mmCIF file of N, CA, C and O in Angstrom:
data_model
loop_
_atom_site.group_PDB
_atom_site.id
_atom_site.type_symbol
_atom_site.label_atom_id
_atom_site.label_comp_id
_atom_site.label_asym_id
_atom_site.label_seq_id
_atom_site.Cartn_x
_atom_site.Cartn_y
_atom_site.Cartn_z
ATOM 1 N N SER Y 431 -19.499 14.979 11.863
ATOM 2 C CA SER Y 431 -17.795 15.441 13.032
ATOM 3 C C SER Y 431 -17.184 13.496 12.375
ATOM 4 O O SER Y 431 -16.363 13.568 12.281
ATOM 5 N N LEU Y 432 -17.992 12.866 12.111
ATOM 6 C CA LEU Y 432 -17.535 11.683 11.506
ATOM 7 C C LEU Y 432 -16.694 11.705 10.983
ATOM 8 O O LEU Y 432 -15.743 11.190 10.579
ATOM 9 N N GLN Y 433 -16.556 12.749 9.238
ATOM 10 C CA GLN Y 433 -15.181 12.778 8.423
ATOM 11 C C GLN Y 433 -14.370 13.613 8.920
ATOM 12 O O GLN Y 433 -13.353 13.317 8.456
ATOM 13 N N ASN Y 434 -13.985 14.498 10.272
ATOM 14 C CA ASN Y 434 -13.533 14.917 10.746
ATOM 15 C C ASN Y 434 -11.856 14.033 11.375
ATOM 16 O O ASN Y 434 -12.332 12.468 11.397
ATOM 17 N N GLU Y 435 -10.636 14.481 11.189
ATOM 18 C CA GLU Y 435 -9.677 13.521 11.881
ATOM 19 C C GLU Y 435 -10.028 13.661 13.304
ATOM 20 O O GLU Y 435 -10.529 14.599 14.057
ATOM 21 N N HIS Y 436 -9.797 12.546 13.931
ATOM 22 C CA HIS Y 436 -9.963 12.400 15.007
ATOM 23 C C HIS Y 436 -9.378 11.466 15.764
ATOM 24 O O HIS Y 436 -8.639 10.299 14.922
ATOM 25 N N ASN Y 437 -9.160 11.090 16.575
ATOM 26 C CA ASN Y 437 -8.093 10.146 17.755
ATOM 27 C C ASN Y 437 -9.039 9.991 19.031
ATOM 28 O O ASN Y 437 -8.898 10.545 19.809
ATOM 29 N N ALA Y 438 -8.492 8.506 19.200
ATOM 30 C CA ALA Y 438 -9.271 8.290 20.637
ATOM 31 C C ALA Y 438 -8.481 7.711 21.204
ATOM 32 O O ALA Y 438 -8.004 6.351 20.765
ATOM 33 N N VAL Y 439 -8.331 7.900 22.516
ATOM 34 C CA VAL Y 439 -7.877 7.331 23.298
ATOM 35 C C VAL Y 439 -8.339 6.644 24.687
ATOM 36 O O VAL Y 439 -8.787 7.316 25.162
ATOM 37 N N TYR Y 440 -8.526 5.559 24.989
ATOM 38 C CA TYR Y 440 -8.848 4.373 25.873
ATOM 39 C C TYR Y 440 -7.585 4.385 27.260
ATOM 40 O O TYR Y 440 -6.586 3.892 26.729
ATOM 41 N N LEU Y 441 -7.947 4.903 28.093
ATOM 42 C CA LEU Y 441 -7.277 4.984 29.644
ATOM 43 C C LEU Y 441 -8.221 3.848 30.367
ATOM 44 O O LEU Y 441 -9.089 3.612 30.566
ATOM 45 N N GLN Y 442 -6.933 3.322 30.830
ATOM 46 C CA GLN Y 442 -6.854 2.206 31.812
ATOM 47 C C GLN Y 442 -7.145 2.637 33.651
ATOM 48 O O GLN Y 442 -5.298 2.872 33.663
ATOM 49 N N THR Y 443 -8.001 2.871 34.499
ATOM 50 C CA THR Y 443 -7.307 3.163 35.661
ATOM 51 C C THR Y 443 -6.629 2.084 36.809
ATOM 52 O O THR Y 443 -6.801 1.016 36.168
ATOM 53 N N PRO Y 444 -5.691 2.483 38.127
ATOM 54 C CA PRO Y 444 -5.332 1.347 38.484
ATOM 55 C C PRO Y 444 -6.171 0.552 38.869
ATOM 56 O O PRO Y 444 -6.160 -0.508 39.355
ATOM 57 N N ASP Y 445 -7.555 0.701 38.799
ATOM 58 C CA ASP Y 445 -8.416 -0.264 39.697
ATOM 59 C C ASP Y 445 -9.371 -0.461 38.122
ATOM 60 O O ASP Y 445 -11.077 -1.079 38.751
ATOM 61 N N ASN Y 446 -8.802 -0.848 37.397
ATOM 62 C CA ASN Y 446 -9.759 -1.503 35.928
ATOM 63 C C ASN Y 446 -11.076 -0.603 35.484
ATOM 64 O O ASN Y 446 -11.385 -1.299 34.540
ATOM 65 N N LYS Y 447 -10.922 0.669 35.634
ATOM 66 C CA LYS Y 447 -12.506 1.218 34.921
ATOM 67 C C LYS Y 447 -11.111 1.567 34.174
ATOM 68 O O LYS Y 447 -10.081 1.953 33.452
ATOM 69 N N THR Y 448 -12.561 1.938 32.881
ATOM 70 C CA THR Y 448 -11.893 2.326 31.691
ATOM 71 C C THR Y 448 -12.728 4.021 30.898
ATOM 72 O O THR Y 448 -13.653 4.199 31.360
ATOM 73 N N ILE Y 449 -11.523 4.825 30.770
ATOM 74 C CA ILE Y 449 -11.909 5.909 30.214
ATOM 75 C C ILE Y 449 -11.645 6.193 28.671
ATOM 76 O O ILE Y 449 -11.261 5.565 28.154
ATOM 77 N N CYS Y 450 -12.534 6.909 27.961
ATOM 78 C CA CYS Y 450 -12.362 6.907 26.161
ATOM 79 C C CYS Y 450 -11.860 8.660 26.393
ATOM 80 O O CYS Y 450 -13.061 9.123 26.756
ATOM 81 N N VAL Y 451 -11.048 9.023 25.392
ATOM 82 C CA VAL Y 451 -11.040 10.402 25.243
ATOM 83 C C VAL Y 451 -10.889 10.536 23.800
ATOM 84 O O VAL Y 451 -10.210 10.014 23.218
ATOM 85 N N VAL Y 452 -11.220 11.608 23.014
ATOM 86 C CA VAL Y 452 -11.493 11.424 21.446
ATOM 87 C C VAL Y 452 -11.270 13.046 21.118
ATOM 88 O O VAL Y 452 -11.990 13.394 21.808
ATOM 89 N N GLN Y 453 -9.578 13.201 20.737
ATOM 90 C CA GLN Y 453 -10.095 14.121 20.041
ATOM 91 C C GLN Y 453 -10.568 14.499 18.449
ATOM 92 O O GLN Y 453 -10.628 13.682 18.079
ATOM 93 N N VAL Y 454 -11.305 16.030 18.637
ATOM 94 C CA VAL Y 454 -11.908 16.084 17.494
ATOM 95 C C VAL Y 454 -11.978 17.204 16.223
ATOM 96 O O VAL Y 454 -11.664 18.165 17.253
ATOM 97 N N ALA Y 455 -10.765 17.112 15.740
ATOM 98 C CA ALA Y 455 -10.327 18.453 14.423
ATOM 99 C C ALA Y 455 -11.480 19.089 14.055
ATOM 100 O O ALA Y 455 -12.136 18.808 13.460
ATOM 101 N N GLY Y 456 -11.400 20.158 13.929
ATOM 102 C CA GLY Y 456 -12.793 21.389 13.043
ATOM 103 C C GLY Y 456 -12.020 21.347 11.223
ATOM 104 O O GLY Y 456 -11.422 20.065 11.127
ATOM 105 N N LEU Y 457 -13.263 21.143 10.393
ATOM 106 C CA LEU Y 457 -13.209 20.791 9.090
ATOM 107 C C LEU Y 457 -11.636 22.112 9.191
ATOM 108 O O LEU Y 457 -10.882 21.606 7.762
ATOM 109 N N ILE Y 458 -11.099 23.170 9.152
ATOM 110 C CA ILE Y 458 -10.062 24.427 9.138
ATOM 111 C C ILE Y 458 -9.054 23.298 9.716
ATOM 112 O O ILE Y 458 -7.722 23.218 9.331
ATOM 113 N N ALA Y 459 -8.888 23.042 11.373
ATOM 114 C CA ALA Y 459 -7.728 22.645 11.890
ATOM 115 C C ALA Y 459 -7.037 21.318 11.009
ATOM 116 O O ALA Y 459 -6.106 21.397 10.634
ATOM 117 N N ARG Y 460 -8.372 20.263 10.780
ATOM 118 C CA ARG Y 460 -7.642 18.649 10.800
ATOM 119 C C ARG Y 460 -6.437 18.399 10.645
ATOM 120 O O ARG Y 460 -5.976 17.886 9.932
ATOM 121 N N ARG Y 461 -5.945 18.539 12.079
ATOM 122 C CA ARG Y 461 -3.814 18.083 12.176
ATOM 123 C C ARG Y 461 -4.219 17.543 13.831
ATOM 124 O O ARG Y 461 -4.523 18.815 14.522
ATOM 125 N N ILE Y 462 -4.558 16.369 14.107
ATOM 126 C CA ILE Y 462 -4.255 16.093 15.940
ATOM 127 C C ILE Y 462 -2.776 15.837 15.766
ATOM 128 O O ILE Y 462 -2.368 15.280 15.216
ATOM 129 N N ILE Y 463 -2.118 16.308 16.843
ATOM 130 C CA ILE Y 463 -0.523 15.565 17.469
ATOM 131 C C ILE Y 463 -1.414 14.656 18.373
ATOM 132 O O ILE Y 463 -1.477 15.342 19.679
ATOM 133 N N CYS Y 464 -1.093 13.514 18.998
ATOM 134 C CA CYS Y 464 -1.059 12.492 20.130
ATOM 135 C C CYS Y 464 0.313 11.777 20.543
ATOM 136 O O CYS Y 464 1.304 11.875 19.845
ATOM 137 N N TYR Y 465 0.470 12.547 21.853
ATOM 138 C CA TYR Y 465 2.219 11.987 22.249
ATOM 139 C C TYR Y 465 1.534 10.226 23.196
ATOM 140 O O TYR Y 465 3.118 10.159 23.395
ATOM 141 N N VAL Y 466 0.625 9.548 23.181
ATOM 142 C CA VAL Y 466 0.544 8.643 23.866
ATOM 143 C C VAL Y 466 0.380 7.654 23.107
ATOM 144 O O VAL Y 466 0.229 7.498 22.053
ATOM 145 N N GLN Y 467 1.737 6.472 23.086
ATOM 146 C CA GLN Y 467 1.829 5.326 23.227
ATOM 147 C C GLN Y 467 1.421 4.435 23.501
ATOM 148 O O GLN Y 467 1.465 4.204 24.884
ATOM 149 N N PRO Y 468 0.871 2.813 23.060
ATOM 150 C CA PRO Y 468 0.655 1.551 23.929
ATOM 151 C C PRO Y 468 1.530 1.701 25.222
ATOM 152 O O PRO Y 468 2.493 1.308 25.316
ATOM 153 N N GLU Y 469 0.879 1.520 26.037
ATOM 154 C CA GLU Y 469 1.183 0.472 27.398
ATOM 155 C C GLU Y 469 1.811 2.027 28.155
ATOM 156 O O GLU Y 469 2.461 1.856 29.201
ATOM 157 N N MET Y 470 1.585 3.193 27.827
ATOM 158 C CA MET Y 470 2.302 4.341 28.075
ATOM 159 C C MET Y 470 1.722 4.921 29.824
ATOM 160 O O MET Y 470 -0.011 4.515 29.708
ATOM 161 N N ASP Y 471 2.391 5.550 30.738
ATOM 162 C CA ASP Y 471 1.265 5.454 32.226
ATOM 163 C C ASP Y 471 1.330 7.010 32.012
ATOM 164 O O ASP Y 471 1.812 8.188 31.708
ATOM 165 N N LEU Y 472 0.552 7.030 32.365
ATOM 166 C CA LEU Y 472 -0.291 8.831 32.292
ATOM 167 C C LEU Y 472 -0.673 9.619 33.772
ATOM 168 O O LEU Y 472 -1.116 8.515 34.018
ATOM 169 N N THR Y 473 -0.211 10.783 34.021
ATOM 170 C CA THR Y 473 -0.529 11.092 35.951
ATOM 171 C C THR Y 473 -1.726 11.854 35.201
ATOM 172 O O THR Y 473 -1.927 12.624 33.837
ATOM 173 N N LYS Y 474 -2.403 12.170 36.083
ATOM 174 C CA LYS Y 474 -3.387 13.764 36.254
ATOM 175 C C LYS Y 474 -3.342 14.877 36.250
ATOM 176 O O LYS Y 474 -1.936 15.267 36.189
ATOM 177 N N GLY Y 475 -3.564 15.532 34.924
ATOM 178 C CA GLY Y 475 -2.733 16.718 34.410
ATOM 179 C C GLY Y 475 -2.295 16.668 32.836
ATOM 180 O O GLY Y 475 -2.231 17.857 32.800
ATOM 181 N N GLN Y 476 -1.658 15.492 32.681
ATOM 182 C CA GLN Y 476 -0.544 15.420 32.332
ATOM 183 C C GLN Y 476 -1.276 15.961 30.677
ATOM 184 O O GLN Y 476 -2.353 15.455 29.852
ATOM 185 N N ARG Y 477 -0.811 16.731 29.885
ATOM 186 C CA ARG Y 477 -1.372 16.650 28.673
ATOM 187 C C ARG Y 477 -0.635 15.451 27.938
ATOM 188 O O ARG Y 477 0.464 14.990 27.811
ATOM 189 N N TYR Y 478 -1.100 15.111 26.808
ATOM 190 C CA TYR Y 478 -1.461 13.970 25.766
ATOM 191 C C TYR Y 478 -1.759 14.654 24.658
ATOM 192 O O TYR Y 478 -1.077 13.551 23.541
ATOM 193 N N GLY Y 479 -1.580 15.409 24.806
ATOM 194 C CA GLY Y 479 -1.696 15.489 23.240
ATOM 195 C C GLY Y 479 -2.070 16.552 22.655
ATOM 196 O O GLY Y 479 -2.555 17.838 23.277
ATOM 197 N N LEU Y 480 -2.972 17.504 20.946
ATOM 198 C CA LEU Y 480 -2.821 18.770 20.635
ATOM 199 C C LEU Y 480 -3.735 19.038 19.851
ATOM 200 O O LEU Y 480 -3.519 17.806 18.424
ATOM 201 N N ILE Y 481 -4.778 19.300 19.871
ATOM 202 C CA ILE Y 481 -5.454 19.410 18.647
ATOM 203 C C ILE Y 481 -5.232 21.207 17.639
ATOM 204 O O ILE Y 481 -5.286 21.813 18.772
ATOM 205 N N CYS Y 482 -4.530 21.252 16.775
ATOM 206 C CA CYS Y 482 -4.391 22.304 16.171
ATOM 207 C C CYS Y 482 -5.644 22.721 15.638
ATOM 208 O O CYS Y 482 -5.916 22.839 15.027
ATOM 209 N N PHE Y 483 -5.325 24.216 16.093
ATOM 210 C CA PHE Y 483 -6.464 25.641 15.500
ATOM 211 C C PHE Y 483 -7.760 25.096 16.415
ATOM 212 O O PHE Y 483 -8.828 25.917 16.257
ATOM 213 N N GLY Y 484 -7.432 24.158 17.647
ATOM 214 C CA GLY Y 484 -8.522 23.498 18.388
ATOM 215 C C GLY Y 484 -9.498 23.090 18.060
ATOM 216 O O GLY Y 484 -10.100 23.053 16.507
ATOM 217 N N SER Y 485 -10.756 22.919 18.552
ATOM 218 C CA SER Y 485 -12.167 22.111 17.897
ATOM 219 C C SER Y 485 -12.522 21.172 19.881
ATOM 220 O O SER Y 485 -12.837 22.282 20.295
ATOM 221 N N ARG Y 486 -12.707 19.984 19.754
ATOM 222 C CA ARG Y 486 -13.550 19.817 20.983
ATOM 223 C C ARG Y 486 -12.963 18.259 21.487
ATOM 224 O O ARG Y 486 -12.159 17.504 20.236
ATOM 225 N N LEU Y 487 -13.200 17.854 22.827
ATOM 226 C CA LEU Y 487 -12.999 16.741 23.248
ATOM 227 C C LEU Y 487 -13.701 15.951 23.568
ATOM 228 O O LEU Y 487 -15.017 16.707 24.198
ATOM 229 N N ASP Y 488 -14.193 14.703 23.027
ATOM 230 C CA ASP Y 488 -14.743 14.234 24.222
ATOM 231 C C ASP Y 488 -14.727 12.659 24.794
ATOM 232 O O ASP Y 488 -13.260 12.542 24.555
ATOM 233 N N VAL Y 489 -15.052 12.850 25.921
ATOM 234 C CA VAL Y 489 -15.065 12.431 27.698
ATOM 235 C C VAL Y 489 -15.614 11.203 27.321
ATOM 236 O O VAL Y 489 -16.821 11.450 27.874
ATOM 237 N N TYR Y 490 -15.667 10.021 27.416
ATOM 238 C CA TYR Y 490 -16.519 9.296 28.449
ATOM 239 C C TYR Y 490 -16.192 8.407 29.004
ATOM 240 O O TYR Y 490 -15.032 7.729 29.187
ATOM 241 N N LEU Y 491 -16.621 8.553 30.031
ATOM 242 C CA LEU Y 491 -17.164 7.678 31.188
ATOM 243 C C LEU Y 491 -17.803 6.937 31.521
ATOM 244 O O LEU Y 491 -18.467 6.990 30.997
ATOM 245 N N PRO Y 492 -17.585 5.681 32.901
ATOM 246 C CA PRO Y 492 -18.372 4.270 32.886
ATOM 247 C C PRO Y 492 -19.530 5.325 33.899
ATOM 248 O O PRO Y 492 -19.585 5.905 34.045
ATOM 249 N N ASP Y 493 -20.301 4.386 33.719
ATOM 250 C CA ASP Y 493 -21.966 4.819 33.974
ATOM 251 C C ASP Y 493 -21.516 4.896 35.096
ATOM 252 O O ASP Y 493 -22.429 5.716 35.983
ATOM 253 N N ASP Y 494 -20.979 4.093 36.371
ATOM 254 C CA ASP Y 494 -20.931 3.980 37.806
ATOM 255 C C ASP Y 494 -19.439 5.963 37.601
ATOM 256 O O ASP Y 494 -19.866 6.154 39.104
ATOM 257 N N ALA Y 495 -19.479 6.500 36.772
ATOM 258 C CA ALA Y 495 -18.752 7.775 37.245
ATOM 259 C C ALA Y 495 -19.568 8.555 37.682
ATOM 260 O O ALA Y 495 -20.904 8.999 37.692
ATOM 261 N N GLU Y 496 -19.378 9.425 38.790
ATOM 262 C CA GLU Y 496 -19.860 10.819 39.030
ATOM 263 C C GLU Y 496 -19.930 12.092 38.216
ATOM 264 O O GLU Y 496 -18.406 12.373 38.028
ATOM 265 N N ILE Y 497 -20.923 12.544 37.798
ATOM 266 C CA ILE Y 497 -20.312 13.639 36.951
ATOM 267 C C ILE Y 497 -20.089 14.929 38.084
ATOM 268 O O ILE Y 497 -21.374 15.060 38.265
ATOM 269 N N THR Y 498 -19.359 15.749 37.273
ATOM 270 C CA THR Y 498 -19.217 16.934 38.389
ATOM 271 C C THR Y 498 -19.319 18.719 37.676
ATOM 272 O O THR Y 498 -19.703 19.188 38.619
ATOM 273 N N VAL Y 499 -20.350 18.281 36.841
ATOM 274 C CA VAL Y 499 -19.999 19.514 35.511
ATOM 275 C C VAL Y 499 -22.128 18.959 34.761
ATOM 276 O O VAL Y 499 -22.108 18.285 34.975
ATOM 277 N N ALA Y 500 -21.755 20.702 34.343
ATOM 278 C CA ALA Y 500 -23.056 21.153 33.793
ATOM 279 C C ALA Y 500 -23.256 21.070 32.289
ATOM 280 O O ALA Y 500 -22.289 21.662 32.229
ATOM 281 N N VAL Y 501 -23.731 20.994 32.080
ATOM 282 C CA VAL Y 501 -23.928 21.475 30.211
ATOM 283 C C VAL Y 501 -24.003 22.857 30.567
ATOM 284 O O VAL Y 501 -24.026 23.684 31.325
ATOM 285 N N GLY Y 502 -23.086 23.756 29.677
ATOM 286 C CA GLY Y 502 -23.109 24.977 29.597
ATOM 287 C C GLY Y 502 -22.180 25.891 31.048
ATOM 288 O O GLY Y 502 -21.407 26.534 30.490
ATOM 289 N N ASP Y 503 -21.181 24.509 31.717
ATOM 290 C CA ASP Y 503 -20.210 24.822 32.429
ATOM 291 C C ASP Y 503 -19.102 25.570 31.772
ATOM 292 O O ASP Y 503 -18.561 24.706 30.790
ATOM 293 N N LYS Y 504 -17.619 26.060 32.385
ATOM 294 C CA LYS Y 504 -16.590 26.128 31.542
ATOM 295 C C LYS Y 504 -15.469 25.291 31.564
ATOM 296 O O LYS Y 504 -16.008 24.969 33.922
ATOM 297 N N VAL Y 505 -15.370 24.603 31.304
ATOM 298 C CA VAL Y 505 -13.871 23.730 32.283
ATOM 299 C C VAL Y 505 -12.963 23.928 31.577
ATOM 300 O O VAL Y 505 -12.346 24.708 30.440
ATOM 301 N N LYS Y 506 -11.789 23.628 32.487
ATOM 302 C CA LYS Y 506 -10.451 23.711 31.341
ATOM 303 C C LYS Y 506 -9.182 22.645 31.975
ATOM 304 O O LYS Y 506 -9.266 22.103 32.544
ATOM 305 N N ALA Y 507 -8.476 22.277 30.335
ATOM 306 C CA ALA Y 507 -7.597 21.430 30.603
ATOM 307 C C ALA Y 507 -7.168 20.946 31.524
ATOM 308 O O ALA Y 507 -6.446 22.632 32.035
ATOM 309 N N GLY Y 508 -6.845 19.943 32.161
ATOM 310 C CA GLY Y 508 -5.887 19.828 33.621
ATOM 311 C C GLY Y 508 -6.212 20.161 34.374
ATOM 312 O O GLY Y 508 -5.256 20.521 35.443
ATOM 313 N N THR Y 509 -7.036 20.785 34.650
ATOM 314 C CA THR Y 509 -7.673 21.750 36.186
ATOM 315 C C THR Y 509 -9.136 22.112 36.474
ATOM 316 O O THR Y 509 -9.082 21.457 37.600
ATOM 317 N N SER Y 510 -9.903 21.217 35.838
ATOM 318 C CA SER Y 510 -11.770 20.959 36.060
ATOM 319 C C SER Y 510 -11.612 19.174 36.658
ATOM 320 O O SER Y 510 -11.004 18.755 35.384
ATOM 321 N N LEU Y 511 -12.383 19.565 36.973
ATOM 322 C CA LEU Y 511 -12.715 18.484 37.497
ATOM 323 C C LEU Y 511 -14.136 17.609 36.954
ATOM 324 O O LEU Y 511 -14.546 18.552 36.961
ATOM 325 N N ILE Y 512 -14.413 17.245 36.221
ATOM 326 C CA ILE Y 512 -15.210 16.343 35.111
ATOM 327 C C ILE Y 512 -16.216 15.616 35.842
ATOM 328 O O ILE Y 512 -17.407 15.543 35.444
ATOM 329 N N GLY Y 513 -15.883 14.490 36.380
ATOM 330 C CA GLY Y 513 -16.241 13.793 37.105
ATOM 331 C C GLY Y 513 -15.325 12.510 37.520
ATOM 332 O O GLY Y 513 -13.828 12.881 38.397
ATOM 333 N N GLN Y 514 -15.667 11.820 38.956
ATOM 334 C CA GLN Y 514 -15.280 10.947 39.951
ATOM 335 C C GLN Y 514 -15.577 10.134 39.755
ATOM 336 O O GLN Y 514 -16.972 9.760 39.357
ATOM 337 N N PHE Y 515 -14.952 8.993 39.943
ATOM 338 C CA PHE Y 515 -15.775 7.735 40.573
ATOM 339 C C PHE Y 515 -15.722 7.609 42.589
ATOM 340 O O PHE Y 515 -14.678 8.029 43.129
ATOM 341 N N GLY Y 516 -16.920 6.940 42.480
ATOM 342 C CA GLY Y 516 -17.357 6.762 43.986
ATOM 343 C C GLY Y 516 -16.166 5.715 44.513
ATOM 344 O O GLY Y 516 -15.172 5.212 45.068
#
């Protein structure tokens, strides 16, 4: 996947926690659209991009985040809670 097109977005929460989300396009898709601009404010559930023909999204949370999903769980963008801060 390192050779596939990918796009990383770093988000900073109001309490200075950093979250990183990486859109990774598949071999066929190879196209990522990102709507985020530097210093832009995002809201919970807001769409910030699109991976044409789909692929995957990697989410990196801080060590102190409580993960609320498990391997094999089905999650849906914008509605599933995958983790939270204490």
